[in-house]
Structure formats: structure tokens, C-alpha cells
mmCIF file of C-alpha atoms in Angstrom:
data_model
loop_
_atom_site.group_PDB
_atom_site.id
_atom_site.type_symbol
_atom_site.label_atom_id
_atom_site.label_comp_id
_atom_site.label_asym_id
_atom_site.label_seq_id
_atom_site.Cartn_x
_atom_site.Cartn_y
_atom_site.Cartn_z
ATOM 1 C CA MET A 262 2.873 6.397 -40.227
ATOM 2 C CA GLU A 263 2.202 4.040 -43.116
ATOM 3 C CA GLN A 264 5.573 2.382 -42.504
ATOM 4 C CA LEU A 265 4.762 1.429 -38.888
ATOM 5 C CA PRO A 266 4.540 -2.336 -38.381
ATOM 6 C CA VAL A 267 1.071 -3.487 -37.412
ATOM 7 C CA GLU A 268 2.492 -4.883 -34.143
ATOM 8 C CA VAL A 269 3.755 -1.403 -33.173
ATOM 9 C CA ILE A 270 0.318 0.034 -33.849
ATOM 10 C CA GLY A 271 -1.108 -2.657 -31.582
ATOM 11 C CA ASN A 272 1.247 -1.458 -28.806
ATOM 12 C CA ILE A 273 0.178 2.169 -29.382
ATOM 13 C CA LEU A 274 -3.514 1.272 -29.125
ATOM 14 C CA SER A 275 -2.824 -0.758 -25.964
ATOM 15 C CA ARG A 276 -1.256 2.264 -24.284
ATOM 16 C CA LEU A 277 -4.413 4.328 -24.819
ATOM 17 C CA GLY A 278 -6.068 2.272 -22.089
ATOM 18 C CA GLY A 279 -9.688 3.383 -22.359
ATOM 19 C CA ALA A 280 -11.830 1.203 -24.654
ATOM 20 C CA ARG A 281 -13.623 4.183 -26.205
ATOM 21 C CA ASP A 282 -10.330 5.816 -27.258
ATOM 22 C CA VAL A 283 -9.035 2.479 -28.620
ATOM 23 C CA VAL A 284 -12.141 1.981 -30.772
ATOM 24 C CA ILE A 285 -11.994 5.562 -32.131
ATOM 25 C CA ALA A 286 -8.272 5.359 -32.913
ATOM 26 C CA SER A 287 -8.666 1.967 -34.603
ATOM 27 C CA ALA A 288 -11.067 3.567 -37.119
ATOM 28 C CA THR A 289 -8.126 5.467 -38.632
ATOM 29 C CA CYS A 290 -7.649 2.969 -41.444
ATOM 30 C CA LYS A 291 -7.742 -0.767 -42.263
ATOM 31 C CA LYS A 292 -4.219 -1.266 -40.936
ATOM 32 C CA TRP A 293 -5.197 0.157 -37.530
ATOM 33 C CA GLN A 294 -8.346 -1.931 -37.528
ATOM 34 C CA GLU A 295 -6.179 -5.009 -38.116
ATOM 35 C CA ALA A 296 -3.916 -3.953 -35.227
ATOM 36 C CA TYR A 297 -6.980 -3.630 -32.999
ATOM 37 C CA ARG A 298 -8.264 -7.075 -33.919
ATOM 38 C CA LYS A 299 -4.998 -9.031 -33.875
ATOM 39 C CA HIS A 300 -2.410 -7.132 -31.820
ATOM 40 C CA LEU A 301 -4.253 -5.275 -29.056
ATOM 41 C CA HIS A 302 -3.113 -6.613 -25.676
ATOM 42 C CA THR A 303 -4.682 -4.190 -23.148
ATOM 43 C CA LEU A 304 -8.277 -2.965 -22.880
ATOM 44 C CA SER A 305 -10.028 -1.024 -20.128
ATOM 45 C CA PHE A 306 -13.664 -0.258 -19.409
ATOM 46 C CA ASN A 307 -14.020 2.264 -16.561
ATOM 47 C CA SER A 308 -17.312 3.932 -15.741
ATOM 48 C CA ASN A 309 -15.397 7.012 -14.507
ATOM 49 C CA ASP A 310 -13.667 7.557 -17.848
ATOM 50 C CA TRP A 311 -16.809 8.251 -19.856
ATOM 51 C CA SER A 312 -20.056 9.661 -18.459
ATOM 52 C CA VAL A 313 -22.128 7.919 -21.164
ATOM 53 C CA TYR A 314 -21.529 4.629 -19.387
ATOM 54 C CA HIS A 315 -23.973 5.845 -16.719
ATOM 55 C CA ASP A 316 -26.579 6.917 -19.308
ATOM 56 C CA LEU A 317 -26.746 3.603 -21.133
ATOM 57 C CA THR A 318 -29.100 0.826 -20.057
ATOM 58 C CA THR A 319 -27.407 -2.239 -18.572
ATOM 59 C CA THR A 320 -28.389 -4.339 -21.606
ATOM 60 C CA ARG A 321 -26.966 -1.776 -24.052
ATOM 61 C CA LEU A 322 -23.749 -1.498 -22.015
ATOM 62 C CA GLU A 323 -23.351 -5.287 -21.956
ATOM 63 C CA ILE A 324 -23.729 -5.408 -25.781
ATOM 64 C CA LEU A 325 -21.190 -2.597 -26.229
ATOM 65 C CA ILE A 326 -18.566 -4.278 -24.032
ATOM 66 C CA THR A 327 -19.205 -7.707 -25.598
ATOM 67 C CA GLN A 328 -18.787 -6.383 -29.141
ATOM 68 C CA THR A 329 -15.575 -4.573 -28.213
ATOM 69 C CA ILE A 330 -13.970 -7.575 -26.489
ATOM 70 C CA PHE A 331 -15.042 -10.146 -29.065
ATOM 71 C CA GLN A 332 -13.371 -8.194 -31.875
ATOM 72 C CA THR A 333 -9.995 -8.651 -30.196
ATOM 73 C CA SER A 334 -7.759 -11.705 -30.004
ATOM 74 C CA GLY A 335 -4.970 -12.359 -27.519
ATOM 75 C CA LEU A 336 -5.861 -9.816 -24.807
ATOM 76 C CA GLN A 337 -3.335 -9.923 -21.974
ATOM 77 C CA GLY A 338 -4.728 -7.106 -19.796
ATOM 78 C CA LEU A 339 -8.451 -6.572 -19.180
ATOM 79 C CA SER A 340 -9.898 -3.982 -16.788
ATOM 80 C CA ILE A 341 -13.641 -3.813 -16.166
ATOM 81 C CA LEU A 342 -14.385 -1.273 -13.427
ATOM 82 C CA MET A 343 -18.075 -0.447 -13.253
ATOM 83 C CA ASP A 344 -18.751 1.655 -10.137
ATOM 84 C CA ASP A 345 -22.276 2.995 -9.629
ATOM 85 C CA VAL A 346 -23.580 0.905 -12.531
ATOM 86 C CA ASP A 347 -26.532 -1.463 -12.253
ATOM 87 C CA GLU A 348 -25.881 -5.190 -11.923
ATOM 88 C CA PHE A 349 -24.869 -7.071 -15.032
ATOM 89 C CA SER A 350 -26.046 -10.464 -16.179
ATOM 90 C CA ALA A 351 -23.742 -13.167 -14.859
ATOM 91 C CA SER A 352 -23.897 -15.128 -18.115
ATOM 92 C CA THR A 353 -22.646 -12.100 -20.104
ATOM 93 C CA VAL A 354 -19.682 -11.485 -17.756
ATOM 94 C CA ILE A 355 -18.811 -15.190 -17.815
ATOM 95 C CA ALA A 356 -18.742 -15.019 -21.623
ATOM 96 C CA TRP A 357 -16.170 -12.137 -21.480
ATOM 97 C CA LEU A 358 -13.937 -14.054 -19.108
ATOM 98 C CA MET A 359 -14.212 -17.363 -20.973
ATOM 99 C CA TYR A 360 -13.292 -15.646 -24.242
ATOM 100 C CA THR A 361 -10.133 -14.006 -22.835
ATOM 101 C CA ARG A 362 -8.959 -16.331 -20.038
ATOM 102 C CA GLU A 363 -6.425 -18.394 -21.999
ATOM 103 C CA THR A 364 -4.282 -15.366 -22.913
ATOM 104 C CA LEU A 365 -5.113 -13.111 -19.970
ATOM 105 C CA ARG A 366 -2.230 -12.039 -17.713
ATOM 106 C CA ARG A 367 -3.846 -9.122 -15.817
ATOM 107 C CA LEU A 368 -7.459 -8.855 -14.698
ATOM 108 C CA TYR A 369 -8.931 -5.854 -12.814
ATOM 109 C CA TYR A 370 -12.545 -6.705 -12.032
ATOM 110 C CA ASN A 371 -15.179 -4.610 -10.283
ATOM 111 C CA VAL A 372 -18.559 -5.721 -11.622
ATOM 112 C CA ARG A 373 -21.717 -6.472 -9.668
ATOM 113 C CA THR A 374 -23.643 -9.400 -11.148
ATOM 114 C CA THR A 375 -26.731 -11.446 -10.482
ATOM 115 C CA PRO A 376 -25.956 -14.118 -9.453
ATOM 116 C CA ASN A 377 -22.347 -13.737 -8.247
ATOM 117 C CA VAL A 378 -19.663 -14.830 -10.728
ATOM 118 C CA ASN A 379 -17.036 -17.255 -9.426
ATOM 119 C CA ILE A 380 -13.870 -15.665 -10.793
ATOM 120 C CA LEU A 381 -11.629 -18.282 -9.229
ATOM 121 C CA GLU A 382 -13.370 -21.135 -10.999
ATOM 122 C CA ILE A 383 -13.249 -19.409 -14.389
ATOM 123 C CA CYS A 384 -9.678 -18.015 -14.255
ATOM 124 C CA GLY A 385 -8.005 -20.702 -12.138
ATOM 125 C CA ARG A 386 -5.309 -22.924 -13.695
ATOM 126 C CA GLN A 387 -4.619 -20.264 -16.341
ATOM 127 C CA LYS A 388 -1.685 -17.850 -16.899
ATOM 128 C CA LEU A 389 -3.038 -14.982 -14.780
ATOM 129 C CA GLU A 390 -0.276 -12.969 -13.107
ATOM 130 C CA VAL A 391 -2.243 -10.035 -11.633
ATOM 131 C CA LEU A 392 -5.751 -10.284 -10.154
ATOM 132 C CA ALA A 393 -7.598 -7.352 -8.594
ATOM 133 C CA LEU A 394 -11.168 -8.002 -7.370
ATOM 134 C CA ALA A 395 -13.591 -5.523 -5.849
ATOM 135 C CA HIS A 396 -17.171 -5.856 -4.543
ATOM 136 C CA ASN A 397 -17.151 -9.588 -5.084
ATOM 137 C CA THR A 398 -17.969 -12.648 -2.978
ATOM 138 C CA ILE A 399 -15.565 -15.568 -2.659
ATOM 139 C CA THR A 400 -16.757 -18.855 -1.251
ATOM 140 C CA GLY A 401 -15.727 -22.498 -1.257
ATOM 141 C CA VAL A 402 -12.086 -22.073 -2.299
ATOM 142 C CA GLU A 403 -10.551 -25.411 -3.420
ATOM 143 C CA PRO A 404 -6.745 -25.027 -3.736
ATOM 144 C CA ASN A 405 -6.333 -28.286 -5.600
ATOM 145 C CA PHE A 406 -8.763 -27.244 -8.321
ATOM 146 C CA GLN A 407 -8.643 -23.425 -8.304
ATOM 147 C CA ARG A 408 -4.861 -23.073 -8.524
ATOM 148 C CA PHE A 409 -3.133 -19.923 -9.801
ATOM 149 C CA PRO A 410 0.309 -21.201 -10.812
ATOM 150 C CA CYS A 411 1.517 -17.869 -12.278
ATOM 151 C CA LEU A 412 -0.215 -15.317 -10.034
ATOM 152 C CA LYS A 413 2.194 -12.828 -8.414
ATOM 153 C CA SER A 414 -0.157 -10.021 -7.340
ATOM 154 C CA LEU A 415 -3.557 -10.354 -5.651
ATOM 155 C CA SER A 416 -5.740 -7.431 -4.543
ATOM 156 C CA LEU A 417 -9.084 -7.847 -2.754
ATOM 157 C CA SER A 418 -11.124 -4.679 -2.089
ATOM 158 C CA TYR A 419 -14.535 -4.789 -0.350
ATOM 159 C CA VAL A 420 -14.633 -8.520 -0.949
ATOM 160 C CA SER A 421 -16.699 -10.880 1.196
ATOM 161 C CA ILE A 422 -14.651 -13.951 2.179
ATOM 162 C CA SER A 423 -14.239 -16.196 5.171
ATOM 163 C CA ALA A 424 -10.939 -16.430 7.069
ATOM 164 C CA LEU A 425 -10.559 -20.040 5.952
ATOM 165 C CA ASP A 426 -11.173 -19.245 2.253
ATOM 166 C CA LEU A 427 -8.708 -16.372 2.417
ATOM 167 C CA SER A 428 -6.052 -18.701 3.801
ATOM 168 C CA LEU A 429 -6.824 -21.342 1.191
ATOM 169 C CA LEU A 430 -6.762 -18.770 -1.623
ATOM 170 C CA LEU A 431 -3.264 -17.650 -0.586
ATOM 171 C CA THR A 432 -2.188 -21.321 -0.589
ATOM 172 C CA ALA A 433 -3.545 -21.680 -4.130
ATOM 173 C CA CYS A 434 -1.277 -18.823 -5.312
ATOM 174 C CA GLN A 435 2.041 -20.679 -5.354
ATOM 175 C CA LYS A 436 4.141 -17.764 -6.644
ATOM 176 C CA ILE A 437 2.371 -14.819 -5.014
ATOM 177 C CA GLU A 438 4.604 -11.853 -4.080
ATOM 178 C CA ILE A 439 2.122 -8.957 -3.511
ATOM 179 C CA LEU A 440 -1.091 -9.087 -1.452
ATOM 180 C CA GLU A 441 -3.480 -6.173 -0.859
ATOM 181 C CA LEU A 442 -6.495 -6.386 1.415
ATOM 182 C CA VAL A 443 -8.744 -3.284 1.519
ATOM 183 C CA SER A 444 -11.806 -3.342 3.753
ATOM 184 C CA PRO A 445 -12.530 -7.048 3.363
ATOM 185 C CA GLU A 446 -15.698 -8.442 4.891
ATOM 186 C CA ILE A 447 -14.385 -11.393 6.848
ATOM 187 C CA ALA A 448 -17.208 -13.849 7.509
ATOM 188 C CA MET A 449 -17.417 -14.847 11.184
ATOM 189 C CA LEU A 450 -17.532 -18.546 11.916
ATOM 190 C CA ASP A 451 -17.316 -18.049 15.704
ATOM 191 C CA ALA A 452 -17.188 -15.259 18.294
ATOM 192 C CA GLN A 453 -13.509 -14.556 17.681
ATOM 193 C CA VAL A 454 -12.341 -13.437 14.236
ATOM 194 C CA THR A 455 -8.882 -14.845 13.497
ATOM 195 C CA VAL A 456 -7.014 -14.723 10.214
ATOM 196 C CA GLU A 457 -3.959 -16.924 9.716
ATOM 197 C CA LEU A 458 -2.074 -16.597 6.446
ATOM 198 C CA THR A 459 0.965 -18.553 5.286
ATOM 199 C CA SER A 460 3.063 -17.976 2.168
ATOM 200 C CA PRO A 461 6.733 -18.792 1.541
ATOM 201 C CA THR A 462 6.895 -16.424 -1.508
ATOM 202 C CA LEU A 463 5.013 -13.351 -0.286
ATOM 203 C CA LYS A 464 7.208 -10.207 -0.360
ATOM 204 C CA SER A 465 4.760 -7.351 0.202
ATOM 205 C CA ILE A 466 1.437 -7.010 2.065
ATOM 206 C CA TYR A 467 -0.832 -4.014 2.424
ATOM 207 C CA VAL A 468 -3.823 -4.188 4.774
ATOM 208 C CA GLU A 469 -6.340 -1.363 5.113
ATOM 209 C CA ALA A 470 -9.562 -0.905 7.104
ATOM 210 C CA ILE A 471 -9.758 -4.313 8.698
ATOM 211 C CA SER A 472 -11.038 -5.194 12.169
ATOM 212 C CA LEU A 473 -9.958 -8.529 13.679
ATOM 213 C CA ASP A 474 -9.186 -10.178 16.997
ATOM 214 C CA LYS A 475 -6.051 -11.919 15.677
ATOM 215 C CA PHE A 476 -4.056 -11.552 12.472
ATOM 216 C CA ILE A 477 -1.144 -13.985 12.143
ATOM 217 C CA LEU A 478 1.074 -13.848 9.074
ATOM 218 C CA GLU A 479 3.766 -16.385 8.373
ATOM 219 C CA ALA A 480 5.908 -15.280 5.436
ATOM 220 C CA ASP A 481 9.534 -16.289 5.100
ATOM 221 C CA SER A 482 10.275 -13.848 2.237
ATOM 222 C CA ILE A 483 8.354 -10.793 3.427
ATOM 223 C CA GLU A 484 10.065 -7.449 2.691
ATOM 224 C CA ARG A 485 7.258 -4.830 2.988
ATOM 225 C CA LEU A 486 4.514 -4.652 5.617
ATOM 226 C CA HIS A 487 1.995 -1.786 5.648
ATOM 227 C CA LEU A 488 -1.000 -1.610 7.995
ATOM 228 C CA LYS A 489 -3.438 1.304 7.659
ATOM 229 C CA ASP A 490 -6.589 2.221 9.548
ATOM 230 C CA CYS A 491 -6.892 -1.155 11.206
ATOM 231 C CA ALA A 492 -8.237 -2.278 14.592
ATOM 232 C CA LEU A 493 -6.529 -5.422 15.880
ATOM 233 C CA GLU A 494 -6.110 -7.055 19.237
ATOM 234 C CA LEU A 495 -3.091 -9.029 18.085
ATOM 235 C CA PHE A 496 -0.900 -8.833 15.013
ATOM 236 C CA GLU A 497 1.971 -11.290 14.691
ATOM 237 C CA LEU A 498 4.474 -11.641 11.886
ATOM 238 C CA VAL A 499 6.542 -14.808 11.637
ATOM 239 C CA GLY A 500 9.436 -14.657 9.207
ATOM 240 C CA ARG A 501 13.140 -15.131 8.657
ATOM 241 C CA GLY A 502 14.585 -11.632 8.994
ATOM 242 C CA THR A 503 13.789 -10.444 5.425
ATOM 243 C CA LEU A 504 11.568 -7.457 6.395
ATOM 244 C CA LYS A 505 12.949 -4.163 5.060
ATOM 245 C CA HIS A 506 10.011 -1.736 5.136
ATOM 246 C CA PHE A 507 7.610 -1.555 8.112
ATOM 247 C CA LYS A 508 4.810 1.021 8.048
ATOM 248 C CA ILE A 509 1.749 1.480 10.257
ATOM 249 C CA ASP A 510 -0.688 4.339 9.876
ATOM 250 C CA ASP A 511 -3.632 5.057 12.209
ATOM 251 C CA VAL A 512 -3.668 1.533 13.629
ATOM 252 C CA SER A 513 -5.103 0.413 16.943
ATOM 253 C CA VAL A 514 -3.365 -2.779 18.122
ATOM 254 C CA ILE A 515 -3.009 -4.125 21.666
ATOM 255 C CA HIS A 516 -0.218 -6.605 20.941
ATOM 256 C CA LEU A 517 2.139 -6.050 18.034
ATOM 257 C CA ASP A 518 4.831 -8.634 17.370
ATOM 258 C CA ILE A 519 7.087 -8.686 14.314
ATOM 259 C CA GLY A 520 9.405 -11.107 16.109
ATOM 260 C CA ASP A 521 12.685 -12.088 14.501
ATOM 261 C CA THR A 522 11.985 -10.362 11.223
ATOM 262 C CA VAL A 523 13.668 -7.034 12.051
ATOM 263 C CA ASP A 524 17.389 -7.680 11.521
ATOM 264 C CA ASN A 525 17.340 -6.234 7.975
ATOM 265 C CA LEU A 526 14.860 -3.396 8.537
ATOM 266 C CA GLU A 527 15.780 -0.266 6.549
ATOM 267 C CA ILE A 528 12.585 1.832 6.945
ATOM 268 C CA VAL A 529 10.290 2.176 9.973
ATOM 269 C CA ASP A 530 7.362 4.563 9.359
ATOM 270 C CA VAL A 531 4.824 5.015 12.170
ATOM 271 C CA SER A 532 2.049 7.630 12.179
ATOM 272 C CA SER A 533 -1.089 8.343 14.230
ATOM 273 C CA PHE A 534 -0.187 5.666 16.710
ATOM 274 C CA THR A 535 0.232 5.329 20.477
ATOM 275 C CA ILE A 536 3.712 4.083 21.228
ATOM 276 C CA PHE A 537 4.861 2.226 24.326
ATOM 277 C CA TRP A 538 8.442 3.240 23.711
ATOM 278 C CA PRO A 539 10.295 0.582 25.740
ATOM 279 C CA LYS A 540 8.369 -2.224 24.012
ATOM 280 C CA PHE A 541 8.543 -0.603 20.586
ATOM 281 C CA TYR A 542 12.247 0.117 20.901
ATOM 282 C CA GLN A 543 12.903 -3.459 22.070
ATOM 283 C CA MET A 544 11.062 -4.676 18.965
ATOM 284 C CA ILE A 545 13.226 -2.728 16.485
ATOM 285 C CA SER A 546 16.468 -2.376 18.480
ATOM 286 C CA ARG A 547 18.236 -5.097 16.443
ATOM 287 C CA SER A 548 17.666 -3.174 13.224
ATOM 288 C CA SER A 549 21.275 -1.979 12.867
ATOM 289 C CA LYS A 550 20.722 -1.374 9.117
ATOM 290 C CA LEU A 551 17.885 1.111 9.698
ATOM 291 C CA LYS A 552 18.194 4.089 7.311
ATOM 292 C CA LYS A 553 14.876 5.904 7.834
ATOM 293 C CA LEU A 554 12.883 6.338 11.075
ATOM 294 C CA ARG A 555 9.617 8.267 10.913
ATOM 295 C CA LEU A 556 7.482 8.767 14.024
ATOM 296 C CA TRP A 557 4.754 11.221 13.049
ATOM 297 C CA ASP A 558 1.773 12.355 15.105
ATOM 298 C CA VAL A 559 2.566 9.663 17.629
ATOM 299 C CA VAL A 560 1.629 9.673 21.289
ATOM 300 C CA PHE A 561 4.003 8.318 23.911
ATOM 301 C CA ASP A 562 2.563 6.538 26.891
ATOM 302 C CA GLU A 563 2.617 8.622 30.128
ATOM 303 C CA ASP A 564 6.078 10.234 30.687
ATOM 304 C CA GLU A 565 7.948 8.245 28.059
ATOM 305 C CA VAL A 566 10.148 10.183 25.617
ATOM 306 C CA LEU A 567 12.216 9.430 22.556
ATOM 307 C CA ASP A 568 15.835 8.781 23.581
ATOM 308 C CA LEU A 569 18.215 10.260 20.977
ATOM 309 C CA GLU A 570 21.249 8.705 22.676
ATOM 310 C CA THR A 571 19.819 5.236 22.184
ATOM 311 C CA ILE A 572 18.864 5.980 18.582
ATOM 312 C CA GLY A 573 22.372 7.238 17.799
ATOM 313 C CA VAL A 574 24.008 4.124 19.227
ATOM 314 C CA CYS A 575 21.633 1.471 17.873
ATOM 315 C CA PHE A 576 21.011 2.842 14.394
ATOM 316 C CA PRO A 577 24.422 3.937 13.055
ATOM 317 C CA GLN A 578 23.282 3.966 9.417
ATOM 318 C CA LEU A 579 20.267 6.232 10.044
ATOM 319 C CA SER A 580 20.168 8.938 7.365
ATOM 320 C CA HIS A 581 16.563 10.184 7.494
ATOM 321 C CA LEU A 582 14.835 11.093 10.745
ATOM 322 C CA SER A 583 11.239 12.427 10.923
ATOM 323 C CA LEU A 584 9.686 13.291 14.288
ATOM 324 C CA SER A 585 6.382 14.828 15.310
ATOM 325 C CA TYR A 586 4.995 14.271 18.767
ATOM 326 C CA ASP A 587 3.755 16.199 21.803
ATOM 327 C CA LEU A 588 6.673 17.812 23.640
ATOM 328 C CA LYS A 589 6.126 17.580 27.372
ATOM 329 C CA ASP A 590 7.789 19.939 29.811
ATOM 330 C CA GLY A 591 9.882 18.139 32.400
ATOM 331 C CA VAL A 592 10.735 15.114 30.280
ATOM 332 C CA LEU A 593 12.094 16.732 27.138
ATOM 333 C CA HIS A 594 15.632 17.127 28.508
ATOM 334 C CA TYR A 595 15.840 13.373 29.130
ATOM 335 C CA GLY A 596 15.504 12.748 25.400
ATOM 336 C CA LEU A 597 18.380 15.138 24.636
ATOM 337 C CA GLN A 598 20.791 13.732 27.184
ATOM 338 C CA GLY A 599 23.965 11.918 26.185
ATOM 339 C CA SER A 600 26.762 12.628 23.749
ATOM 340 C CA ALA A 601 26.174 10.213 20.866
ATOM 341 C CA ASN A 602 25.646 12.060 17.577
ATOM 342 C CA LEU A 603 23.465 11.075 14.642
ATOM 343 C CA GLU A 604 26.465 11.090 12.336
ATOM 344 C CA ASN A 605 24.775 9.930 9.132
ATOM 345 C CA VAL A 606 21.517 11.840 9.406
ATOM 346 C CA ALA A 607 21.334 14.027 6.281
ATOM 347 C CA VAL A 608 17.572 14.716 6.291
ATOM 348 C CA LEU A 609 15.749 15.897 9.425
ATOM 349 C CA GLU A 610 11.969 16.477 9.343
ATOM 350 C CA LEU A 611 10.290 17.983 12.417
ATOM 351 C CA GLY A 612 6.625 18.761 13.012
ATOM 352 C CA TRP A 613 4.748 20.315 15.892
ATOM 353 C CA PRO A 614 1.309 21.836 16.581
ATOM 354 C CA VAL A 615 2.400 24.502 19.106
ATOM 355 C CA ILE A 616 5.138 27.104 18.745
ATOM 356 C CA SER A 617 6.792 27.307 22.146
ATOM 357 C CA ASP A 618 10.134 27.574 23.966
ATOM 358 C CA LEU A 619 10.094 23.793 24.265
ATOM 359 C CA PHE A 620 10.017 23.361 20.516
ATOM 360 C CA SER A 621 12.859 25.856 20.057
ATOM 361 C CA HIS A 622 15.070 23.963 22.577
ATOM 362 C CA TRP A 623 14.141 20.672 20.984
ATOM 363 C CA VAL A 624 15.142 21.773 17.448
ATOM 364 C CA GLU A 625 18.404 23.282 18.716
ATOM 365 C CA GLY A 626 19.230 20.073 20.573
ATOM 366 C CA LEU A 627 18.530 17.936 17.490
ATOM 367 C CA LEU A 628 20.539 20.141 15.181
ATOM 368 C CA LYS A 629 23.586 19.912 17.412
ATOM 369 C CA ARG A 630 23.342 16.108 17.292
ATOM 370 C CA CYS A 631 23.300 16.009 13.478
ATOM 371 C CA PRO A 632 26.716 17.319 12.362
ATOM 372 C CA ASN A 633 26.310 16.202 8.716
ATOM 373 C CA LEU A 634 22.760 17.455 8.143
ATOM 374 C CA ARG A 635 21.949 18.509 4.564
ATOM 375 C CA ARG A 636 18.231 19.175 4.656
ATOM 376 C CA LEU A 637 15.914 20.426 7.408
ATOM 377 C CA ALA A 638 12.129 20.447 6.963
ATOM 378 C CA LEU A 639 9.895 22.134 9.571
ATOM 379 C CA VAL A 640 6.279 21.074 9.114
ATOM 380 C CA LEU A 641 3.686 23.363 10.701
ATOM 381 C CA VAL A 642 0.252 21.799 11.242
ATOM 382 C CA ASP A 643 -2.636 23.545 13.040
ATOM 383 C CA ILE A 644 -0.208 26.067 14.549
ATOM 384 C CA TYR A 645 -0.981 27.618 17.872
ATOM 385 C CA CYS A 646 1.410 30.256 19.264
ATOM 386 C CA GLU A 647 1.970 30.415 22.990
ATOM 387 C CA THR A 648 2.989 33.654 24.713
ATOM 388 C CA MET A 649 6.449 34.004 23.243
ATOM 389 C CA ASP A 650 8.202 36.002 20.575
ATOM 390 C CA VAL A 651 8.201 33.819 17.471
ATOM 391 C CA ASN A 652 10.986 35.856 15.935
ATOM 392 C CA VAL A 653 13.165 35.177 18.941
ATOM 393 C CA MET A 654 12.565 31.455 18.533
ATOM 394 C CA PHE A 655 13.527 31.435 14.825
ATOM 395 C CA ASN A 656 16.553 33.649 15.452
ATOM 396 C CA SER A 657 17.668 31.184 18.103
ATOM 397 C CA ILE A 658 17.326 28.289 15.717
ATOM 398 C CA ALA A 659 19.059 30.305 12.969
ATOM 399 C CA GLU A 660 22.146 30.598 15.146
ATOM 400 C CA VAL A 661 22.433 26.863 15.064
ATOM 401 C CA TYR A 662 21.795 26.854 11.287
ATOM 402 C CA LEU A 663 25.010 28.850 10.822
ATOM 403 C CA GLN A 664 26.962 25.951 12.227
ATOM 404 C CA HIS A 665 25.573 23.694 9.472
ATOM 405 C CA SER A 666 26.519 25.477 6.273
ATOM 406 C CA GLY A 667 25.394 22.545 4.169
ATOM 407 C CA ILE A 668 21.737 22.753 5.259
ATOM 408 C CA THR A 669 19.176 23.540 2.551
#
């Protein structure tokens, strides 16, 4: 251990993460203390890591964090996550940020202060690459002054911000690739809440727990789009066909339009969603490179049904198919009509809430259409057995298994 270079010790301390563990480990000897002071590059204060954080007074906690930060030099990653802790003094928090901002690359910040601290003003025009803010207020964004020339990842959780400031903030991040919005409080300037975002570099966006009238995203480089637990009247994506991963989970949207961005789609994952199949199919029908299609706990409008013939013809590269929806008597056979096989499907995942003859026929029909199947997963959720012999159903399915010796 004595032969370890001090820079290596600095890397070891940085991987510990928690500030308390770093301070304890640095007391090993003078060499480790030197590594802590001169070569530590990552430090984290998290109120969930150490219960004593909740027992200390705010003043004592501020002094403890200040002493720990001010003994370092060249911090690149700083995480201050203080949930369920009383408000800090704004001047103290500003001192932490001013001391570290010139070398900081990653900042994870969840601190309540009085008054509110303007993170953008303090950390703008620096070398920050990752910024995650929570329970903060952002106002008066000025892209010409509060620029983030190196920022690639931005996460806003429970942040209060106007639609205009959000748009301007994205403009100020000239190299942004990842954007996460979790339960933002969008300030209303008029009766209709509309968010319009534009970024030529954005590759991935995750939006959770947001309620808007209109959400319009223009992103020429977008590859991943994930909407979760959102209520939207209109969502529109404008791009240049770069989208590869499209996922929506428990979303209520009246008009969904991902336009001309679907040509290179590889994954479509939809769950807890009401599908108007003709419109939805029309939207993704040009995705000839689709490899995974997941429709889970979805509800089809009226007598619509998933058409396997169409899927087999339009998605020749499909290798993973996951389906779980209500099987309706009288329309099921329409979905199994045709002769086109799902030649490349190697993984088939099926879920259902009711064990019935319908399900048995459905599984048999799907197995016969997947000649190269390697893995079959049957997911049983909230099972209810109708008046039928369950053993007969599984024996019937097993007969089809024997025709697919490669199934695991």
C-alpha cells in the first residue's frame, strides 16, 4: 500500500462516494490525507446515506459540508442531495459552488435554500458536463449570458420553470444530448400550457409526470424518446428519422405524432395505453428495421385487434415480440388470419389476466407463426380461471412446444 502513487489513492477515495467514508479513509495516514486534499475528484453528501445528517442542526451541517469541501482542490464531481433537511443559507451554498465551479464537471444538486440560489448564473460559462437539479426554481434564463458550452446531460426534477425559460435553457446548452424532466412545475402564462423545445444535438429525452396541452419537440438527432405517466392533449416530435427507441408508459394523449422520425426505429415499447390500432400502425408502419415490439397491458379501441399478418410483412427484422391485451371472443381469429410467419422472432413474451380457451388458442396460433422461436415467457398477472380444465390448456400448448425443440 505504501507504494501506491498518491494519484491512485485519490481515485480510490473518489470511488467511495459518500463524504463521511472519504473523510474516515483519508485519516489512514499523511499520504492519504494528501490524496484527499489534492487528488480527490468526486464527493457526495446524501442525507439518506447517514442518519446523523438529520440529527444535526442546519448550521452545524453547513459547517461540516463547508469544511469538507474547502479541504479539497480540483473537485470534478459534486453531489449534494439533502432530502427532508431544513433550508440552508443561500450564502453558504453559493460559497460551495463558487469554490468548485471552475473544475466542476458533474453537479447533482437538491438543496432547499432561503432565498433561492440561481445555479445557472453561478455555474454558467464553465466546464459543467452533467447538471441534475431538484426542488429548485429557475427564472429569467438568459442564453447569451448563462451559456453551458460543455453540458451534455440535464435533469430537472420537481423544478419550477416557465415554458419559455425551459426553451431558452435548452438553447443555452449547445451540446446537450440527454434531457430528463420529472414532474416539473410549468408556470402558466395563459390558459393553454404549451411547451416547445428545439435542439439539434439532443439524442435522448425522458419525460415523467407532466400535464400539458401541447408538447412540441424539434430534435434532428433524437434517438430515444420515453414518456411516462403523462397527460397530454398533443405530443408532436419533429426530426429527421434518427429515432431508434420509442417508449410510452401509462400516458394519456389525444393526438400523438412522431411524424417522419420512424424510419430507423428498432424498439417500440408501449404499456398501459389505449391504442387506436389503425392510426398507431400507420405511425410505425415504415419502421422496417424494427427489432422489438412490446404492447403490454394495452387496450384496443372497440373491436380492433392486433393483425399478425401485417406485423409479419412490415417488420421482417422483428426478433422480440411481447404482447398482453384483452382477448375478445369473435375478433381473435381475425388477428391470426393469414400465412405470413414471424421468421426472425426468437423471443416471445405473452401475458394475460384470465386463463381461458381463448388464451390457449391465441398462444397456439402465435407459436405456429414463430418457426425459429428460442424463448417463450408466459407472464401471469392477477390470474382468474374460467370454467375450463387448466391442465387441458397447458397440454394443448405443450403439443405445439414439441414442434419447437429449440424453445427454452
